[in-house]
mmCIF file of C-alpha atoms in Angstrom:
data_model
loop_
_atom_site.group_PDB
_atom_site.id
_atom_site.type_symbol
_atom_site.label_atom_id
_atom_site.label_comp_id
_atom_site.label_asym_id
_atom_site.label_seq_id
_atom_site.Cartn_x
_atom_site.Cartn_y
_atom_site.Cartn_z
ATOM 1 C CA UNK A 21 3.525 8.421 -12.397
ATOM 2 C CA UNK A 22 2.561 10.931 -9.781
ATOM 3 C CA UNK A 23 -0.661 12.758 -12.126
ATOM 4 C CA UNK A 24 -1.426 9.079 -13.306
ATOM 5 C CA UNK A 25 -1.942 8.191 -9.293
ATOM 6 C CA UNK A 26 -3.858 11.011 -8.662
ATOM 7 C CA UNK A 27 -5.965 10.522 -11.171
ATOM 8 C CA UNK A 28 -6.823 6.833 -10.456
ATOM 9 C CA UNK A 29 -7.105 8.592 -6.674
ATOM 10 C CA UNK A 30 -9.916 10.643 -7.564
ATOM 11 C CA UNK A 31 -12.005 8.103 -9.310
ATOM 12 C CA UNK A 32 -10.939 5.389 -6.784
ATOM 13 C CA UNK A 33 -10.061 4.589 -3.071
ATOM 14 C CA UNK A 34 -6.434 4.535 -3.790
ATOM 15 C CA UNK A 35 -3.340 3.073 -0.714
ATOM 16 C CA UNK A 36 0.148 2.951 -0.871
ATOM 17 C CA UNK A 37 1.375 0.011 1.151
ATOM 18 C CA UNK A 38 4.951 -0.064 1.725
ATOM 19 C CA UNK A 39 7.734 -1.579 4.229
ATOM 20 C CA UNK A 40 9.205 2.179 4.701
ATOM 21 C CA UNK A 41 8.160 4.515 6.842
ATOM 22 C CA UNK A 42 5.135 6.514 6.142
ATOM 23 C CA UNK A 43 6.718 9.272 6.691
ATOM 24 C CA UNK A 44 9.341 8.482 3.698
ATOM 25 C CA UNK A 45 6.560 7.372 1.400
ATOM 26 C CA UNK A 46 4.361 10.321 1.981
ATOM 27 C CA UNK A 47 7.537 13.216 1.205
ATOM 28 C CA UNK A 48 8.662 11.058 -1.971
ATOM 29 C CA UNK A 49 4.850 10.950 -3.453
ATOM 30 C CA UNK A 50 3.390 14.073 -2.358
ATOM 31 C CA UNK A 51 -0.262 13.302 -2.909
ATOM 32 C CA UNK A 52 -2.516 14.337 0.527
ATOM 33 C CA UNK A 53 -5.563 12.618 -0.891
ATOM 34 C CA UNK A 54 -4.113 8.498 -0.996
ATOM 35 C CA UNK A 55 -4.120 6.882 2.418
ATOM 36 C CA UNK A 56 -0.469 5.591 3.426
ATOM 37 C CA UNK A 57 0.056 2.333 5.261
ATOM 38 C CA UNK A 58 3.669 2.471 5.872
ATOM 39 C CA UNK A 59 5.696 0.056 7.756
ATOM 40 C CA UNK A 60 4.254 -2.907 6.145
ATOM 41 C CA UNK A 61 0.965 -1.653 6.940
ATOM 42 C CA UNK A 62 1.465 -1.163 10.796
ATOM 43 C CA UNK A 63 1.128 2.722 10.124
ATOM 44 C CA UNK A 64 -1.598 3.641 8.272
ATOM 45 C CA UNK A 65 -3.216 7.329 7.368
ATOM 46 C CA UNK A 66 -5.229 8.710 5.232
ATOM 47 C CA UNK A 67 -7.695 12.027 4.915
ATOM 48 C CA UNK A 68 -10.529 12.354 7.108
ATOM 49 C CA UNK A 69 -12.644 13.489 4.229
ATOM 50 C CA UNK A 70 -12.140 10.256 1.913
ATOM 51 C CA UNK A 71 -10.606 8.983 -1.435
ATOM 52 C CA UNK A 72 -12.149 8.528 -4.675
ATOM 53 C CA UNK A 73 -15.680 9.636 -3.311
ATOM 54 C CA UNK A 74 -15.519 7.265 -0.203
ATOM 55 C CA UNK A 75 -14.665 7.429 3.685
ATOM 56 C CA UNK A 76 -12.905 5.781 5.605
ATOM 57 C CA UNK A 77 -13.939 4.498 9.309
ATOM 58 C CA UNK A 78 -10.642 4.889 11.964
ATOM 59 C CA UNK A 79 -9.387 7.065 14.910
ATOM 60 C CA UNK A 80 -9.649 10.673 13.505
ATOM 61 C CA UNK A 81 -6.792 13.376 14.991
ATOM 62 C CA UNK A 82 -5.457 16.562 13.430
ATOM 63 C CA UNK A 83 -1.976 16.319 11.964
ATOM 64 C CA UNK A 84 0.698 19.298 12.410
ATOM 65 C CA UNK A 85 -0.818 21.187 9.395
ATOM 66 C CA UNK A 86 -4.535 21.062 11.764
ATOM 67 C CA UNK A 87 -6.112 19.092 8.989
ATOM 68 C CA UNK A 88 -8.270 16.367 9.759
ATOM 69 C CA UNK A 89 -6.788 12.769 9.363
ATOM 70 C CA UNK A 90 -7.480 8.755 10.086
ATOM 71 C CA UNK A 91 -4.545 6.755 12.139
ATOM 72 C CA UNK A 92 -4.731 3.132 12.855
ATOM 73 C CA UNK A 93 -1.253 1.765 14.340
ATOM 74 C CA UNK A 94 -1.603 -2.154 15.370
ATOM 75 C CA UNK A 95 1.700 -1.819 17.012
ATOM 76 C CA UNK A 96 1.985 1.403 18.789
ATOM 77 C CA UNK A 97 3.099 -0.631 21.623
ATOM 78 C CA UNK A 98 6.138 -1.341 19.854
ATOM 79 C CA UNK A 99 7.452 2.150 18.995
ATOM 80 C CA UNK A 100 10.450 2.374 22.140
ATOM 81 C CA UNK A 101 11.301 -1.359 21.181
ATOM 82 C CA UNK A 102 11.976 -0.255 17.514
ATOM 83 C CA UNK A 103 13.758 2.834 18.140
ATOM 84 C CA UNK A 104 16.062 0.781 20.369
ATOM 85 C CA UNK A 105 16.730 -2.442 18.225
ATOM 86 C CA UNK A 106 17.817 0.501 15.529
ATOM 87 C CA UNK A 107 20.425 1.892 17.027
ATOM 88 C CA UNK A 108 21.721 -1.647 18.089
ATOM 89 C CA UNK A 109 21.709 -2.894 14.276
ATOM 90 C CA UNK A 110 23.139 -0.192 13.048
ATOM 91 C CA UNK A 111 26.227 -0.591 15.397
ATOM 92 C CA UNK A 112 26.079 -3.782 13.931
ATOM 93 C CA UNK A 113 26.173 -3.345 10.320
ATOM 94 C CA UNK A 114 28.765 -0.516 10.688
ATOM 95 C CA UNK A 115 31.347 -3.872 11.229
ATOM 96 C CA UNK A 116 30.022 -4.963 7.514
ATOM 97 C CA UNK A 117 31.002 -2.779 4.426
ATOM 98 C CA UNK A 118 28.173 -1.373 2.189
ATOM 99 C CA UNK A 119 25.113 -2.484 5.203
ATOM 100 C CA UNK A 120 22.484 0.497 5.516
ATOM 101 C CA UNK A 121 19.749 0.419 8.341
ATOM 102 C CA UNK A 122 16.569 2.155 7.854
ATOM 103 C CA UNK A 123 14.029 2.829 10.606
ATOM 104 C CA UNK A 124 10.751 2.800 9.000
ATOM 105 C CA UNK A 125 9.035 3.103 12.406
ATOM 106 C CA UNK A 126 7.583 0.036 13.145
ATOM 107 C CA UNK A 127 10.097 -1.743 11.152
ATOM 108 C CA UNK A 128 14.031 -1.958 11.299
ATOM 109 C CA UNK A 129 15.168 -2.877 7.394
ATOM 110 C CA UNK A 130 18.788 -3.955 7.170
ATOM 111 C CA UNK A 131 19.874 -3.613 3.279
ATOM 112 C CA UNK A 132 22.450 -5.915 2.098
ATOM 113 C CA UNK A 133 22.093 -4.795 -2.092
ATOM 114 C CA UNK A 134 25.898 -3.188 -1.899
ATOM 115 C CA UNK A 135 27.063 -6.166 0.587
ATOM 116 C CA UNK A 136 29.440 -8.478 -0.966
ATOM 117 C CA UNK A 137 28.081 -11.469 -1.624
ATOM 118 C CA UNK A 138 30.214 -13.312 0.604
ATOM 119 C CA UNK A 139 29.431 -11.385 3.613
ATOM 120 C CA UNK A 140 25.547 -11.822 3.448
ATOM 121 C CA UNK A 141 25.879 -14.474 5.664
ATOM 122 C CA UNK A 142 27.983 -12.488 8.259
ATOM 123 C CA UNK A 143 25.472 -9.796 8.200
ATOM 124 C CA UNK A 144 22.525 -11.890 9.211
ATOM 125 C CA UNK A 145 24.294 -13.452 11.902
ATOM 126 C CA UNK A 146 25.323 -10.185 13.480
ATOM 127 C CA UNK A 147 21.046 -9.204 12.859
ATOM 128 C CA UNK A 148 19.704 -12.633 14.633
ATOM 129 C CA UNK A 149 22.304 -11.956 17.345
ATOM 130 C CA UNK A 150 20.778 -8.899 18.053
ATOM 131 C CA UNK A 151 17.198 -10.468 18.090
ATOM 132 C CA UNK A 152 17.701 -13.306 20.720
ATOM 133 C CA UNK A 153 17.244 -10.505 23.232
ATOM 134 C CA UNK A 154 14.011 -10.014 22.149
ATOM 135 C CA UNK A 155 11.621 -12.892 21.496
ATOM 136 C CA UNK A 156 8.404 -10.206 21.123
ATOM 137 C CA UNK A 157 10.634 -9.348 17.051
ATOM 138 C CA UNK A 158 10.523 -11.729 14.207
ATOM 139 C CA UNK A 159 13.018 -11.329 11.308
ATOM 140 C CA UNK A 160 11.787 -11.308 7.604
ATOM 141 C CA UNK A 161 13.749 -10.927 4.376
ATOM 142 C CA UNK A 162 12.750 -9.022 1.257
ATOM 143 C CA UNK A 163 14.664 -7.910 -1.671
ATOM 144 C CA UNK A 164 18.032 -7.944 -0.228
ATOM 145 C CA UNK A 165 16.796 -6.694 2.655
ATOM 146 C CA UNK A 166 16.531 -8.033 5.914
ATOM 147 C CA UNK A 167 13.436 -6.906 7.851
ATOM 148 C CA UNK A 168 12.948 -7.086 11.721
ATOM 149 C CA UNK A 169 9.235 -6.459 12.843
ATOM 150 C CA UNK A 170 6.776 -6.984 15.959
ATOM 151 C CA UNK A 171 5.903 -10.018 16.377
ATOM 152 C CA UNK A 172 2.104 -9.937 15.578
ATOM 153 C CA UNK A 173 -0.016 -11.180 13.066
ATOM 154 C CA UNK A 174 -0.177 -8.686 10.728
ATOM 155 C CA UNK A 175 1.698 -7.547 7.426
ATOM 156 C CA UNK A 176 0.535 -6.116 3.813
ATOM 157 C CA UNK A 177 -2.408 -8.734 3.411
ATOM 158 C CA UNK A 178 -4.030 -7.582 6.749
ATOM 159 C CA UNK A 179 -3.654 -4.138 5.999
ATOM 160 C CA UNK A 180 -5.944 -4.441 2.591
ATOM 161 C CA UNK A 181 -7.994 -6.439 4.525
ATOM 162 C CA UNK A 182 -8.310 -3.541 6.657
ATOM 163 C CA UNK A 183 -8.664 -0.802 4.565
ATOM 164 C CA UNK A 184 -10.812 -2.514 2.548
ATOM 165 C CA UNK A 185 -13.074 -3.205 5.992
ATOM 166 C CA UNK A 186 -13.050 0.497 7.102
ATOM 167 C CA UNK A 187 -14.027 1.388 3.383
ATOM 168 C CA UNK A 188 -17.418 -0.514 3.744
ATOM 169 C CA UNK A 189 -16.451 -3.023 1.468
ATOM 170 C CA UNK A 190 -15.414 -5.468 3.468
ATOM 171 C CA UNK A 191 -18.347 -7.944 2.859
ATOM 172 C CA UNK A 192 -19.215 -6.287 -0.421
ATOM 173 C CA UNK A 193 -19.249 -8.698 -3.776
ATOM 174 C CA UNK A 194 -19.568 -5.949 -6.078
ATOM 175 C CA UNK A 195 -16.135 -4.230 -5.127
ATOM 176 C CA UNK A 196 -12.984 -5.282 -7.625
ATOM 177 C CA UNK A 197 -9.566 -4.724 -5.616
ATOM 178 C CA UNK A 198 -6.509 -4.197 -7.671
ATOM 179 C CA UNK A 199 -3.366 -4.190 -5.813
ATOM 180 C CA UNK A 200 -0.161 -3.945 -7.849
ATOM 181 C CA UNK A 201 3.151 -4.973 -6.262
ATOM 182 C CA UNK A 202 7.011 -6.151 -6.969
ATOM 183 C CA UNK A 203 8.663 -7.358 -3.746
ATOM 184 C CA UNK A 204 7.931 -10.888 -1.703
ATOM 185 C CA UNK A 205 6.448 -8.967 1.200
ATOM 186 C CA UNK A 206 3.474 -8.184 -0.757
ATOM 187 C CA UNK A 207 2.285 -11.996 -1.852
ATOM 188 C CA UNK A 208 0.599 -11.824 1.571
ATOM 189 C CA UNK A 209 -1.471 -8.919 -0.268
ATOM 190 C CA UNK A 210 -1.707 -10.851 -3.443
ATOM 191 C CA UNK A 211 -3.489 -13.835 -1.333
ATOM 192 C CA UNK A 212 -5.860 -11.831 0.505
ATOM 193 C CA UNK A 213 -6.735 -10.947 -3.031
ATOM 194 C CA UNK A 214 -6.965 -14.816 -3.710
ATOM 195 C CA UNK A 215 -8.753 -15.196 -1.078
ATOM 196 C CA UNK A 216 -11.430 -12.941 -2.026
ATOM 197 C CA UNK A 217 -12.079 -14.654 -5.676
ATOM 198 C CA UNK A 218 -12.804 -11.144 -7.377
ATOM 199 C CA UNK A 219 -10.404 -8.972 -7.864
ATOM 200 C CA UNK A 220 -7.094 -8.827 -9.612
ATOM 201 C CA UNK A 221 -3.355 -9.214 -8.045
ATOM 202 C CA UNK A 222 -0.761 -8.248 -10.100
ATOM 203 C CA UNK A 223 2.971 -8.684 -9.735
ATOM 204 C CA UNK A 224 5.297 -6.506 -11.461
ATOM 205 C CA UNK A 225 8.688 -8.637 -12.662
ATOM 206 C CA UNK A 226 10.986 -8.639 -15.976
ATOM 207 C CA UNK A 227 11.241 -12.518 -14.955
ATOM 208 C CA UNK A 228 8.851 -15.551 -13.954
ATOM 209 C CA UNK A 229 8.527 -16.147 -10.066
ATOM 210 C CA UNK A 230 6.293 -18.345 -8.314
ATOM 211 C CA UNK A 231 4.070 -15.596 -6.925
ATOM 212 C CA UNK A 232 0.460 -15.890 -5.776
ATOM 213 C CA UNK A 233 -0.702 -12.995 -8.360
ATOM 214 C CA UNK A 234 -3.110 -14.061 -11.069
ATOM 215 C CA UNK A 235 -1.166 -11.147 -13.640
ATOM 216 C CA UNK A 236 2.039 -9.686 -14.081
ATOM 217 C CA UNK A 237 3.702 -6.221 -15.621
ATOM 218 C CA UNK A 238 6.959 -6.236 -16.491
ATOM 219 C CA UNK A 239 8.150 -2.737 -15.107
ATOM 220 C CA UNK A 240 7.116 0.557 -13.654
ATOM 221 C CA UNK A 241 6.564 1.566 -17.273
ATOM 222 C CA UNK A 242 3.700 -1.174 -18.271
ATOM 223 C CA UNK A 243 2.167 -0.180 -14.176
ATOM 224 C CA UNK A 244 1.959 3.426 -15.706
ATOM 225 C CA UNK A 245 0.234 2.112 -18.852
ATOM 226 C CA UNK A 246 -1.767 0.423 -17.447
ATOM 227 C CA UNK A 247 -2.874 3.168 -14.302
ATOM 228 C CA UNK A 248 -3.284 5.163 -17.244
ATOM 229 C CA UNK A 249 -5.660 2.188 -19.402
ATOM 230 C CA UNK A 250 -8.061 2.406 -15.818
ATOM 231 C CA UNK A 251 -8.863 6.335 -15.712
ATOM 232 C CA UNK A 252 -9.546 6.068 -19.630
ATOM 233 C CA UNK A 253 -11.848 3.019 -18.846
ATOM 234 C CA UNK A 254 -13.944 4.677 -16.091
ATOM 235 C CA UNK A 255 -14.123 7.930 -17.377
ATOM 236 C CA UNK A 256 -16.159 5.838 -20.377
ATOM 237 C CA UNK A 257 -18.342 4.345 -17.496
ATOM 238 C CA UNK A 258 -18.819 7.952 -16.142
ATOM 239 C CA UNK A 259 -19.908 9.662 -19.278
ATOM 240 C CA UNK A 260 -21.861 6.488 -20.443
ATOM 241 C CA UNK A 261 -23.831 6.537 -17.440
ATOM 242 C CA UNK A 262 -24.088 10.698 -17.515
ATOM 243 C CA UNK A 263 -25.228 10.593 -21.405
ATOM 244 C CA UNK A 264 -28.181 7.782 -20.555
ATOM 245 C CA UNK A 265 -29.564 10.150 -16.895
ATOM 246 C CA UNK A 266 -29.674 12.849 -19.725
ATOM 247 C CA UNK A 267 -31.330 10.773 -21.925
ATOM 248 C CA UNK A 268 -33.948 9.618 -19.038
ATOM 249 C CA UNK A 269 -34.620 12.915 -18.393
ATOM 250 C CA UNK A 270 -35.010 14.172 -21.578
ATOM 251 C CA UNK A 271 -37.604 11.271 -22.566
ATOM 252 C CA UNK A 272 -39.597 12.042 -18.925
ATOM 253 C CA UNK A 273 -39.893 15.635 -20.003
ATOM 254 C CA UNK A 274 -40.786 14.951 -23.477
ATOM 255 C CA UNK A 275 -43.613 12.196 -21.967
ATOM 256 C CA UNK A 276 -45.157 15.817 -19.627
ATOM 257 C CA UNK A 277 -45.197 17.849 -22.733
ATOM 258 C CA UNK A 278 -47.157 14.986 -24.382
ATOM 259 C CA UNK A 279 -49.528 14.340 -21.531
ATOM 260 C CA UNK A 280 -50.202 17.867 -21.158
ATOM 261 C CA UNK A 281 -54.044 18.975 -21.915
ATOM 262 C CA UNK A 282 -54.177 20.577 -25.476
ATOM 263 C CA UNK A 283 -55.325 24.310 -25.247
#
């Protein structure tokens, strides 16, 4: 999966949006040239230099290796917040068997997956306890996950919106966004898709859901398939369009040779 992203990377401007940290994201897929919008997309970074032969526009800084990098972080305000609501949740969940928190740094996730079943309900309790002290937070829930967040308009829709705005293509009708994802966090992603009426939202699920994506794979398998079906497809555009500028170029040399003066 890791080649198959870097090669869609260097034909395309390629993101990985995710609710964990960026940090996380970026150690478990190892590629420098995608741009990372961790945190739900309240943490994004990417190289200075571009992706897939374009730029993006953003706050440039050097990152501890001195290379050249793009931030944008809609809720840097939020970072002491965070760290604190952490450390009270996870004195929290420590009361409820099988709980894990995660900081993903502007995001506190709560898993429940290895709760029992009947303490779900206990769990969130102890979580919106903890969040009546601060009204500035707003709880979400994912796949058996709960997710506490700043409390500002943004989340994995505005974050494509974004990157797609700081590619240049904000405005652009000739740009086809693809964004492929399996968790209910990302149907905000799947209707700025919508929203756009070109481009192609695809949610990945062994079962039906009620989903705003217009296509569906069933597992990481068929994504791999099909990441795979895309580089074939525009490396055919690619020499296609390389074989006809030959061709051009041969017939504009052949028409000097023939308009040449006889001697």
């Amino acid at each position: 999966m890791r080649a198959a992203v870097k090669e869609i990377a260097s034909l395309f401007p390629t993101a990985i949006i995710t609710g964990r940290s960026r940090e996380k994201v970026y150690e478990f897929v190892q590629l420098p040239e995608l741009y990372y919008a961790g945190s739900h997309g309240m943490d994004i970074m990417g190289p200075a230099e571009g992706c897939g032969g374009h730029k993006i526009q953003g706050t440039r800084v050097l990152n501890d290796e001195g290379n050249e990098i793009v931030m944008f972080q809609p809720a840097s305000e939020y970072t002491a917040v965070m760290d604190e609501i952490f450390k009270l949740l996870e004195e929290k969940a420590s009361k409820v068997n099988g709980a894990k928190v995660e900081h993903n740094k502007f995001c506190v996730s709560v898993h429940f997956r290895r709760v029992n079943e009947e303490d779900w309900l206990h769990l969130a309790e102890h979580v919106q306890q903890v969040l009546r002290s601060y009204p500035n937070l707003c709880l979400t829930q994912g796949r058996k996950v709960l997710e506490v967040r700043p409390l500002i308009l943004w989340n994995k829709g505005k974050a494509l919106d974004y990157l797609l705005k700081a590619f240049g293509f904000g405005n652009r009708s000739d740009v086809f966004p693809i964004y492929i994802g399996d968790d209910l966090t990302d149907e905000d992603a799947f209707k700025s898709v919508a929203r756009r009426k070109h481009g192609l939202a695809i949610l990945v699920s062994n079962v039906v859901k009620d989903t705003n994506a217009t296509c569906s794979l069933r597992d990481p398998s068929e994504v791999l398939e099909f990441l795979r079906s895309l580089v074939k497809w525009k490396r055919r555009c690619l020499s296609r369009h390389l074989f006809v500028g030959s061709q051009n170029i041969l017939h504009k040399r052949a028409g000097v040779g023939l308009n040449q003066p006889l001697t």
